[in-house]
Coordinates of C-alpha atoms in Angstrom, one line a residue:
M1 CA -0.3 -0.2 -0.1
G2 CA 0.8 3.1 -0.5
D3 CA 3.9 1.8 -3.5
H4 CA 3.3 2.7 -6.6
K5 CA 6.5 1.0 -7.9
E6 CA 6.4 -2.4 -7.6
Q7 CA 8.1 -3.9 -10.7
P8 CA 12.0 -4.3 -10.7
L9 CA 13.9 -1.6 -12.2
R10 CA 15.1 -1.6 -16.2
V11 CA 17.8 -0.4 -17.1
G12 CA 17.7 -1.0 -21.2
A13 CA 15.5 2.0 -22.3
A14 CA 18.4 5.1 -20.4
V15 CA 21.5 2.6 -21.8
R16 CA 19.3 2.6 -25.4
R17 CA 18.9 5.9 -24.8
R18 CA 22.5 7.3 -23.8
R19 CA 24.5 4.9 -27.0
R20 CA 22.4 7.1 -28.8
A21 CA 22.9 10.4 -27.3
L22 CA 26.5 9.2 -28.3
D23 CA 26.0 7.9 -32.1
L24 CA 27.5 4.8 -31.1
T25 CA 26.3 1.2 -32.6
L26 CA 25.8 -1.9 -30.8
A27 CA 29.2 -3.6 -32.2
V28 CA 31.5 -0.5 -31.3
V29 CA 29.5 -0.5 -27.1
A30 CA 30.3 -4.3 -27.1
E31 CA 34.0 -3.0 -28.3
R32 CA 34.8 -1.2 -26.0
S33 CA 33.0 -3.7 -23.1
G34 CA 34.2 -7.1 -23.9
L35 CA 30.0 -7.5 -24.0
S36 CA 27.9 -9.4 -26.7
V37 CA 25.6 -8.0 -29.3
P38 CA 23.2 -10.4 -28.7
F39 CA 23.4 -9.3 -25.1
L40 CA 23.4 -5.9 -25.1
S41 CA 20.4 -6.1 -27.1
Q42 CA 18.4 -8.0 -24.5
V43 CA 19.1 -5.4 -21.8
E44 CA 18.1 -2.8 -23.7
N45 CA 15.1 -4.8 -24.7
D46 CA 13.9 -5.7 -21.0
R47 CA 14.5 -9.2 -21.8
A48 CA 18.0 -9.4 -19.9
R49 CA 18.6 -8.0 -16.4
P50 CA 22.3 -7.2 -16.6
S51 CA 24.6 -8.8 -14.0
R52 CA 26.7 -5.5 -11.6
S53 CA 29.8 -6.7 -13.8
S54 CA 28.2 -6.0 -17.0
L55 CA 25.9 -2.7 -15.9
E56 CA 29.7 -0.9 -14.8
K57 CA 31.1 -2.3 -18.3
M58 CA 28.1 -1.2 -19.9
A59 CA 28.9 1.9 -18.2
D60 CA 32.5 2.1 -19.5
A61 CA 31.8 2.0 -23.0
L62 CA 29.1 4.5 -23.0
R63 CA 31.6 7.5 -20.9
T64 CA 29.1 7.5 -17.4
T65 CA 28.6 5.4 -14.5
A66 CA 26.5 2.7 -13.5
V67 CA 24.6 5.3 -10.8
E68 CA 23.9 7.7 -13.8
L69 CA 22.2 4.5 -15.6
L70 CA 20.4 3.1 -12.9
A71 CA 18.9 6.8 -12.6
A72 CA 18.3 7.3 -15.3
A73 CA 16.4 3.6 -16.1
D74 CA 13.3 5.4 -13.6
P75 CA 11.3 8.4 -13.7
A76 CA 12.0 10.3 -10.0
C77 CA 9.7 10.5 -8.1
S78 CA 9.0 13.2 -4.8
V79 CA 8.1 10.2 -2.5
D80 CA 9.3 6.9 -3.3
V81 CA 9.9 3.5 -1.3
V82 CA 12.7 1.6 -2.4
R83 CA 12.0 -2.5 -0.7
A84 CA 14.8 -4.6 0.7
E85 CA 15.0 -7.5 -2.2
G86 CA 14.8 -11.2 -1.2
D87 CA 18.3 -13.1 0.1
T88 CA 20.4 -12.5 -3.6
G89 CA 22.5 -15.8 -2.4
P90 CA 26.8 -16.1 -2.3
Q91 CA 26.5 -13.4 -5.5
P92 CA 27.7 -9.6 -5.1
S93 CA 24.8 -7.9 -6.3
T94 CA 24.5 -3.5 -6.0
R95 CA 20.9 -2.3 -5.7
S96 CA 19.8 1.5 -6.2
L97 CA 18.8 3.0 -2.4
V98 CA 17.4 5.6 -4.7
R99 CA 15.6 5.6 -8.1
G100 CA 14.9 8.3 -10.3
H101 CA 17.2 11.1 -12.1
H102 CA 18.0 13.1 -8.6
Q103 CA 20.4 15.0 -7.0
M104 CA 21.2 12.1 -4.9
H105 CA 22.4 8.8 -5.5
A106 CA 22.7 5.8 -2.8
S107 CA 23.2 2.4 -3.5
E108 CA 24.4 -0.4 -1.4
F109 CA 26.9 -3.2 -2.4
T110 CA 27.2 -6.8 -1.1
G111 CA 29.2 -9.1 -1.6
D112 CA 33.0 -8.8 -3.2
H113 CA 33.9 -6.1 -5.4
D114 CA 35.6 -5.4 -8.3
A115 CA 39.2 -4.5 -6.0
G116 CA 41.3 -4.0 -9.8
R117 CA 38.8 -1.0 -10.6
E118 CA 39.8 2.5 -10.0
F119 CA 36.7 4.6 -9.4
Q120 CA 36.9 9.1 -9.7
Y121 CA 33.7 10.8 -9.3
R122 CA 33.0 14.2 -10.0
N123 CA 30.9 15.0 -6.7
D124 CA 31.3 14.0 -3.6
Q125 CA 30.1 10.5 -2.2
L126 CA 29.7 9.6 1.5
M127 CA 30.4 5.0 2.0
Y128 CA 28.9 3.8 5.2
I129 CA 30.1 0.2 6.1
A130 CA 26.5 -1.2 7.6
D131 CA 28.2 -5.3 7.1
G132 CA 31.7 -6.5 7.2
V133 CA 34.8 -5.2 6.2
V134 CA 36.0 -3.1 3.6
E135 CA 39.6 -2.3 3.2
I136 CA 39.9 1.3 0.5
E137 CA 42.8 3.0 -1.6
A138 CA 42.6 6.4 -2.1
E139 CA 44.8 9.5 -2.6
G140 CA 48.2 7.1 -2.3
R141 CA 46.7 6.0 1.9
A142 CA 45.1 2.7 2.5
Y143 CA 42.1 2.2 4.6
R144 CA 40.8 -0.3 6.6
L145 CA 37.4 -0.1 7.5
G146 CA 34.4 -2.0 9.4
R147 CA 30.5 -1.9 10.7
G148 CA 29.7 1.4 11.3
D149 CA 32.9 3.3 9.8
T150 CA 31.9 6.0 7.1
L151 CA 34.8 6.9 5.1
Y152 CA 34.4 10.7 2.8
L153 CA 35.8 11.5 -0.5
T154 CA 35.6 14.7 -1.9
G155 CA 35.0 14.8 -5.7
G156 CA 37.8 14.3 -8.0
V157 CA 39.9 11.8 -5.6
R158 CA 40.9 8.5 -7.2
H159 CA 40.4 5.7 -5.0
R160 CA 39.8 2.1 -5.2
W161 CA 38.3 -0.3 -3.3
R162 CA 37.1 -4.3 -2.2
A163 CA 35.7 -6.4 0.6
T164 CA 37.7 -8.8 2.8
E165 CA 35.0 -10.4 4.3
P166 CA 31.7 -12.5 3.2
D167 CA 28.2 -10.8 3.3
T168 CA 30.1 -7.3 3.7
R169 CA 27.0 -4.4 3.2
V170 CA 29.1 -1.4 1.4
V171 CA 26.4 1.8 1.1
V172 CA 27.9 4.4 -1.2
V173 CA 25.7 8.1 -1.2
A174 CA 26.7 10.3 -3.7
V175 CA 26.2 14.2 -5.3
A176 CA 24.7 12.9 -8.7
E177 CA 27.3 13.3 -11.9
H178 CA 24.8 16.0 -13.7
I179 CA 24.8 18.0 -10.5
E180 CA 27.8 20.3 -10.6
A181 CA 28.6 20.2 -6.9
V182 CA 33.2 20.9 -7.0
R183 CA 34.9 22.9 -9.5
D184 CA 37.1 20.9 -11.7
R185 CA 40.5 20.6 -10.2
P186 CA 43.7 19.7 -11.7
H187 CA 44.9 16.1 -11.8
R188 CA 48.1 15.4 -10.2

């Protein structure tokens, strides 16, 4: 009751809009992402739901972020309830905690994470460790965070992170990429 959205989020239309805005073919996105043309077509037509890893590969190929694709997948609502999902099992998962194109994004990452992947967001973000332990490398320093710890990153800071315990849950809250919240800083 009161929940006007019970359907799972479908990113296909957002992926297609972004690809077309960049004037790219499915073949080019497939080459850049390492994913197959048939799979990308199925995603765009909402016949396949991409894993977190596949969504990140698509986002990289489309020169955006997975968070932005998820935000663009659903219209913004002034009040929205995002229900907890059932047990996802041992698989790593990501779920958006805020739907639509807002000034803030929040995502929950459960399980392992691609520690080799480096991130750099234009705007500020906060990482909250809900469960488990995470190692984060930022600005040449390593941080070990446990349950209840937070890490704040100013926009432009390059970082990478990894879960060091099974069932680790990390909540990431960030100023939306489409909002320019910080000035460009020269890269070192």
